Tab-separated table of C-alpha atoms in Angstrom:
chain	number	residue	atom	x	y	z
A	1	UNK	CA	95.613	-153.486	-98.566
A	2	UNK	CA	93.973	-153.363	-95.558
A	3	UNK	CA	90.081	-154.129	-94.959
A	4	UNK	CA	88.947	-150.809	-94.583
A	5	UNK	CA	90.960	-149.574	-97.033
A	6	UNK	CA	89.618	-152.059	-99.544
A	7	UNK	CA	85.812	-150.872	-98.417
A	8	UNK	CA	86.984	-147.015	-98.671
A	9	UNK	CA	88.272	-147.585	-102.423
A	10	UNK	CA	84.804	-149.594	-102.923
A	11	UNK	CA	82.902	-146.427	-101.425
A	12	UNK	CA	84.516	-144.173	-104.038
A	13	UNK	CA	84.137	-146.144	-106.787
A	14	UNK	CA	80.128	-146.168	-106.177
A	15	UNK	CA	80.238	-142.608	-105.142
A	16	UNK	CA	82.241	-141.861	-108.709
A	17	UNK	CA	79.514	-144.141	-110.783
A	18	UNK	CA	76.805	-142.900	-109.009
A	19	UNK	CA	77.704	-139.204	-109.842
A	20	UNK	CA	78.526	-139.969	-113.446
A	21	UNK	CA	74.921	-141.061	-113.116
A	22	UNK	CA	73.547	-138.061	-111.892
A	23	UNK	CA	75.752	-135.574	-114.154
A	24	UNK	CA	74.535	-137.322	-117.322
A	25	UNK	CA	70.927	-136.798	-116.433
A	26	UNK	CA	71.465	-133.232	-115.960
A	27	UNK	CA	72.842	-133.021	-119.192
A	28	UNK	CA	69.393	-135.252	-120.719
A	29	UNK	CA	67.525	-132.622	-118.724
A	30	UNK	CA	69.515	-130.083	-119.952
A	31	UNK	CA	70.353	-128.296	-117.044
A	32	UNK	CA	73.766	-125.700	-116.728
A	33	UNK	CA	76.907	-126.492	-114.348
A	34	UNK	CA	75.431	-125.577	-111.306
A	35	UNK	CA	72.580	-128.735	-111.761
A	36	UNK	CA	74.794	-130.798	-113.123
A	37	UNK	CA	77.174	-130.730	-109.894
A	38	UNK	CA	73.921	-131.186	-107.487
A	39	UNK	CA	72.207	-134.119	-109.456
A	40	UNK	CA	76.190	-135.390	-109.310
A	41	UNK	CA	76.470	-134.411	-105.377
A	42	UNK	CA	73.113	-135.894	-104.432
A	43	UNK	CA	73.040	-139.007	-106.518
A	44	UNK	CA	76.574	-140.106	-105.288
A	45	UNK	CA	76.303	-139.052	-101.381
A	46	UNK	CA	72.117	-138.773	-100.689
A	47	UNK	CA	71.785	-142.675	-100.333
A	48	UNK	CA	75.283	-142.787	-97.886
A	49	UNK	CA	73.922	-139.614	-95.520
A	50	UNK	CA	70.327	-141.020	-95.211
A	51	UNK	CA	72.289	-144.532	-94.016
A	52	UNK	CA	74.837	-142.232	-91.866
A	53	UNK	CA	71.846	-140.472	-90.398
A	54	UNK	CA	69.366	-143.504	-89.636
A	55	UNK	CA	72.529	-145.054	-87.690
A	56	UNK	CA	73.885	-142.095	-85.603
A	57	UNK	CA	76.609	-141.833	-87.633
A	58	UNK	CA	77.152	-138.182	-87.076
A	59	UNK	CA	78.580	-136.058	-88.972
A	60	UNK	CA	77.515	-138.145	-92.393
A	61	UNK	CA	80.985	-139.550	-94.052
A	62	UNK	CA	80.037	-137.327	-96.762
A	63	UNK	CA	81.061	-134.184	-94.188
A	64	UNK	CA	83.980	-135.462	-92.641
A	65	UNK	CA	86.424	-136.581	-95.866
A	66	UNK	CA	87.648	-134.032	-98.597
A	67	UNK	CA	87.375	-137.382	-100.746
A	68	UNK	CA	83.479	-137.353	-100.940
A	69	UNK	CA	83.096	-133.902	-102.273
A	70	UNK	CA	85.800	-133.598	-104.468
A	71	UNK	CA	85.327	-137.516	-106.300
A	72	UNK	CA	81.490	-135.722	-107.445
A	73	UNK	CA	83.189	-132.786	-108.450
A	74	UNK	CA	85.748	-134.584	-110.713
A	75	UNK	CA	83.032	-136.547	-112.135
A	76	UNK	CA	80.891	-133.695	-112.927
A	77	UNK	CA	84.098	-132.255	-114.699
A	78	UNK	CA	84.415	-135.119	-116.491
A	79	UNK	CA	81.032	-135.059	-117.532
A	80	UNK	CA	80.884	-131.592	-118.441
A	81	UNK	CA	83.720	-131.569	-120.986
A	82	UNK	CA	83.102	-134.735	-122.469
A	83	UNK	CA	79.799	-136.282	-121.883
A	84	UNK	CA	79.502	-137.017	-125.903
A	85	UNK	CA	82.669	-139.651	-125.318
A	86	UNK	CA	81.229	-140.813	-121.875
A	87	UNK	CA	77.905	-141.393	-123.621
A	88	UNK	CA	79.458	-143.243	-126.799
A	89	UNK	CA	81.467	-145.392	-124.484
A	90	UNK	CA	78.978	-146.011	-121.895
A	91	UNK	CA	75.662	-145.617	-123.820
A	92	UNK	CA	73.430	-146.030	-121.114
A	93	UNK	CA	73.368	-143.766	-118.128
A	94	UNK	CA	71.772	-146.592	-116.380
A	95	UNK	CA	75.011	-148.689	-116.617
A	96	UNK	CA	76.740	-146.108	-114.197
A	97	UNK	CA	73.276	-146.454	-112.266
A	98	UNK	CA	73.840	-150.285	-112.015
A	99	UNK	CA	76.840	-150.020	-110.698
A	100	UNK	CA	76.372	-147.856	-108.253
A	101	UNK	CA	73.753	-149.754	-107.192
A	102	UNK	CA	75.872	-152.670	-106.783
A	103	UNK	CA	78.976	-151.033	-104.633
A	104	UNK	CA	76.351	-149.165	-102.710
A	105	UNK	CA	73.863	-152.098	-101.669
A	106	UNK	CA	77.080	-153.914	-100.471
A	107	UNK	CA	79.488	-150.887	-98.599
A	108	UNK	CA	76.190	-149.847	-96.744
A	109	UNK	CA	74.996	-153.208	-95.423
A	110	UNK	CA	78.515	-153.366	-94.279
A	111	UNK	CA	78.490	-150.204	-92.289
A	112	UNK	CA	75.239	-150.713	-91.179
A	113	UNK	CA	76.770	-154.483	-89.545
A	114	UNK	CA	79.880	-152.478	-88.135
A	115	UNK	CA	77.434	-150.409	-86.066
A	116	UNK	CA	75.732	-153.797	-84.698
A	117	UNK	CA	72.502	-153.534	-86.325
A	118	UNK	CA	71.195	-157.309	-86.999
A	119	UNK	CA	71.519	-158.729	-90.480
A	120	UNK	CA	68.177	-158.065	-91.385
A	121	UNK	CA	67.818	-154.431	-90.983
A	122	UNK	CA	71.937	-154.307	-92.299
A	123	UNK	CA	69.906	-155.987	-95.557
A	124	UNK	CA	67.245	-152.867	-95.559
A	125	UNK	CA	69.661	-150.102	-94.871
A	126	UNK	CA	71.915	-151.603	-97.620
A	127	UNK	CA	68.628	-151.368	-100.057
A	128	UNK	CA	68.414	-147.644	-98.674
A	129	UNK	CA	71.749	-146.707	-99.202
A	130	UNK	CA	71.492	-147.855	-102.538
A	131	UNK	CA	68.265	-146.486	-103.885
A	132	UNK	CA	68.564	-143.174	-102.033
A	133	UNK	CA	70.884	-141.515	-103.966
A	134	UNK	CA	68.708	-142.181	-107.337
A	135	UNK	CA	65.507	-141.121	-105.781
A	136	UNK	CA	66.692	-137.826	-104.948
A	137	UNK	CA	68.202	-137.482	-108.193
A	138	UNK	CA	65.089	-138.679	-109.923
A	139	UNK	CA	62.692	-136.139	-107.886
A	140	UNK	CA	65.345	-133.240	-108.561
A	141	UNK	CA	65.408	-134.001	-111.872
A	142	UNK	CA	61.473	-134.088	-112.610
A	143	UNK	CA	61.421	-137.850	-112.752
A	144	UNK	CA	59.226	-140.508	-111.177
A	145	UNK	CA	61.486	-142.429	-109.097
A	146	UNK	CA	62.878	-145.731	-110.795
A	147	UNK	CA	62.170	-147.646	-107.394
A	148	UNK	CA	58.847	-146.843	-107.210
A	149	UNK	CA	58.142	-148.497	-110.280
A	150	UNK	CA	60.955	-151.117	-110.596
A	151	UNK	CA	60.057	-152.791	-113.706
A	152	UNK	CA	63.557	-153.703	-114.792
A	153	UNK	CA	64.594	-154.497	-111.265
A	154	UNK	CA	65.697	-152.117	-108.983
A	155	UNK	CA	65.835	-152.411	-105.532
A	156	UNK	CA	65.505	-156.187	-106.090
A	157	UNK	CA	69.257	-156.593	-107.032
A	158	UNK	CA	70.213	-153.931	-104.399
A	159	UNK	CA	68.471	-156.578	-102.073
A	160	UNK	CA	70.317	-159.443	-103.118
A	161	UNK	CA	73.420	-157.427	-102.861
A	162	UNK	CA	72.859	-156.852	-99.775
A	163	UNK	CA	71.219	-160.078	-98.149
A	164	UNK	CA	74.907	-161.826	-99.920
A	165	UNK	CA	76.872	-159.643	-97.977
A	166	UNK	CA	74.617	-159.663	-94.718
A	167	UNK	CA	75.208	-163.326	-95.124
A	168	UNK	CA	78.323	-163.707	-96.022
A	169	UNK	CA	79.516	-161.284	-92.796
A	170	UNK	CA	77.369	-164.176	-90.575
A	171	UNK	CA	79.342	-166.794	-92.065
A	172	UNK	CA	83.059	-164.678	-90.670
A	173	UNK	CA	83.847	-164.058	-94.154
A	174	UNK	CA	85.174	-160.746	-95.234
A	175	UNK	CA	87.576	-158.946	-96.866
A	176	UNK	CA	87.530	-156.604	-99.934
A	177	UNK	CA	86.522	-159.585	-102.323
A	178	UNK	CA	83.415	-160.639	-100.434
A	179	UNK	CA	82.176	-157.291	-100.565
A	180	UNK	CA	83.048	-156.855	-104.731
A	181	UNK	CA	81.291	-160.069	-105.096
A	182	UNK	CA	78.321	-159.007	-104.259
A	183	UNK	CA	78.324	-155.420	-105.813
A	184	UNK	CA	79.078	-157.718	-108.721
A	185	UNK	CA	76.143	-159.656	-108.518
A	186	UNK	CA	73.832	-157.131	-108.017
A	187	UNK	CA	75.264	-155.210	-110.637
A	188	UNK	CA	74.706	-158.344	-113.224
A	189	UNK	CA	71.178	-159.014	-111.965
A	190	UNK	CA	70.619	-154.725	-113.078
A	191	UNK	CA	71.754	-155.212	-115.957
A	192	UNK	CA	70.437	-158.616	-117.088
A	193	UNK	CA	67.136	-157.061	-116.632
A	194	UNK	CA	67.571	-154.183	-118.606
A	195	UNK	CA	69.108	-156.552	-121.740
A	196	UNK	CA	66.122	-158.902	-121.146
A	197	UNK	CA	63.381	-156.812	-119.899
A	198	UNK	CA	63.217	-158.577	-116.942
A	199	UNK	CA	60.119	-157.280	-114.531
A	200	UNK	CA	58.337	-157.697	-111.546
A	201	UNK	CA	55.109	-158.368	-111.513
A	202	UNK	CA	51.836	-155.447	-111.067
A	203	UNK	CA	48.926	-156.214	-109.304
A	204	UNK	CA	46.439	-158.972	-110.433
A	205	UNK	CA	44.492	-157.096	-112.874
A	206	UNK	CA	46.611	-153.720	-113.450
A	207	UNK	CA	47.855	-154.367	-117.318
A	208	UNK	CA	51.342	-153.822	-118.230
C-alpha cells in the first residue's frame, strides 16, 4: 500500500477512536441520538479542521471525503446499540481517547510537514490536532477540558508523538510504520499514566 494510503487508513482509524470517544461520553452524560452523533462528529473531526484551517487547507478534509462523516456516524451506531459491550470490552472511554490521541498527534504533524511548515510548528499543530477534538467535546459536554489540567498526561504524549514523527520526517524516513510508531508511543505514554498516575507537576505551592 501506498504512502498516502497508509496515512489515510491511519486518519480513519483516529477519526473512528476518537468518535467512539465522544459517543460514550454522551451516553455518561446521558444525552439522546442527536448528542451522541455531535460529541462523535466533533471529537473525531474538530482537532483535523482547526489543523486544516490554521494551514489553508481549504475546504477542511472533513468536507471534501464521504469517509469522514460517515466513519463518526458508524461509530455512533455502534455506540448506540451496544455501548454496554463496548464499555465491558473497553472499560475506559479514555482508552479510545488515548488512541486517538496517538494517530492524531502523528497524521497531523505529517500534514502540517507536507504543507512546508518547519518541524517545530509541524510538532505544535500535531499537539493541536490532537487535543482539539477532546476540547470541544469536553466544553460540549459540560466538562473542564482534560488539557487544561493534564494531570495524567495529555498533551505531553501528543507532543512526543509528534516531535518523533517531526523528527523522524528530518531524518528521510517515512512510510506507514514510522508514522504507527509514534501514534504507538504516544498512545503507551497515555496510558502508562493513567495505570500509574503519572502527573505533571502544579505550581510551587498549589497542593495536589
Amino acid at each position: 500500500m501506498t504512502g498516502p494510503g497508509v496515512a489515510w487508513l491511519l486518519d480513519l482509524a483516529g477519526i473512528f477512536v476518537f468518535a467512539v470517544s465522544g459517543a460514550l461520553a454522551a451516553v455518561r452524560q446521558r444525552l439522546d441520538v442527536v448528542g451522541m452523533v455531535v460529541l462523535a462528529e466533533i471529537t473525531a473531526l474538530g482537532g483535523g479542521i482547526l489543523r486544516d484551517l490554521l494551514i489553508g487547507s481549504v475546504p477542511p478534509t472533513a468536507f471534501t471525503s464521504l469517509g469522514y462523516v460517515l466513519v463518526p456516524l458508524s461509530a455512533s451506531g455502534l455506540v448506540f446499540f451496544w455501548h454496554p459491550q463496548v464499555t465491558r470490552l473497553l472499560p475506559a472511554v479514555l482508552l479510545f481517547d488515548a488512541a486517538g490521541l496517538g494517530l492524531f498527534c502523528a497524521t497531523g504533524t505529517l500534514k502540517a510537514l507536507d504543507h512546508g511548515l518547519s518541524p517545530l510548528h509541524s510538532v505544535l499543530l500535531g499537539v493541536v490536532t490532537a487535543v482539539g477534538g477532546g476540547i470541544l467535546r469536553d466544553m460540549l459536554s459540560g466538562q473542564i477540558p482534560s488539557v487544561l489540567y493534564d494531570r495524567q498526561l495529555y498533551a505531553l504524549p501528543a507532543m512526543l508523538g509528534a516531535a518523533v514523527t517531526a523528527a523522524a520526517w528530518a531524518a528521510d524516513l517515512h512510510g506507514g510504520t514510522v508514522t504507527a510508531g509514534a501514534a504507538l508511543l504516544a498512545f503507551a505514554l497515555r496510558v502508562l499514566a493513567l495505570r500509574y498516575g503519572w502527573r505533571t507537576p502544579r505550581p510551587r505551592g498549589v497542593p495536589d
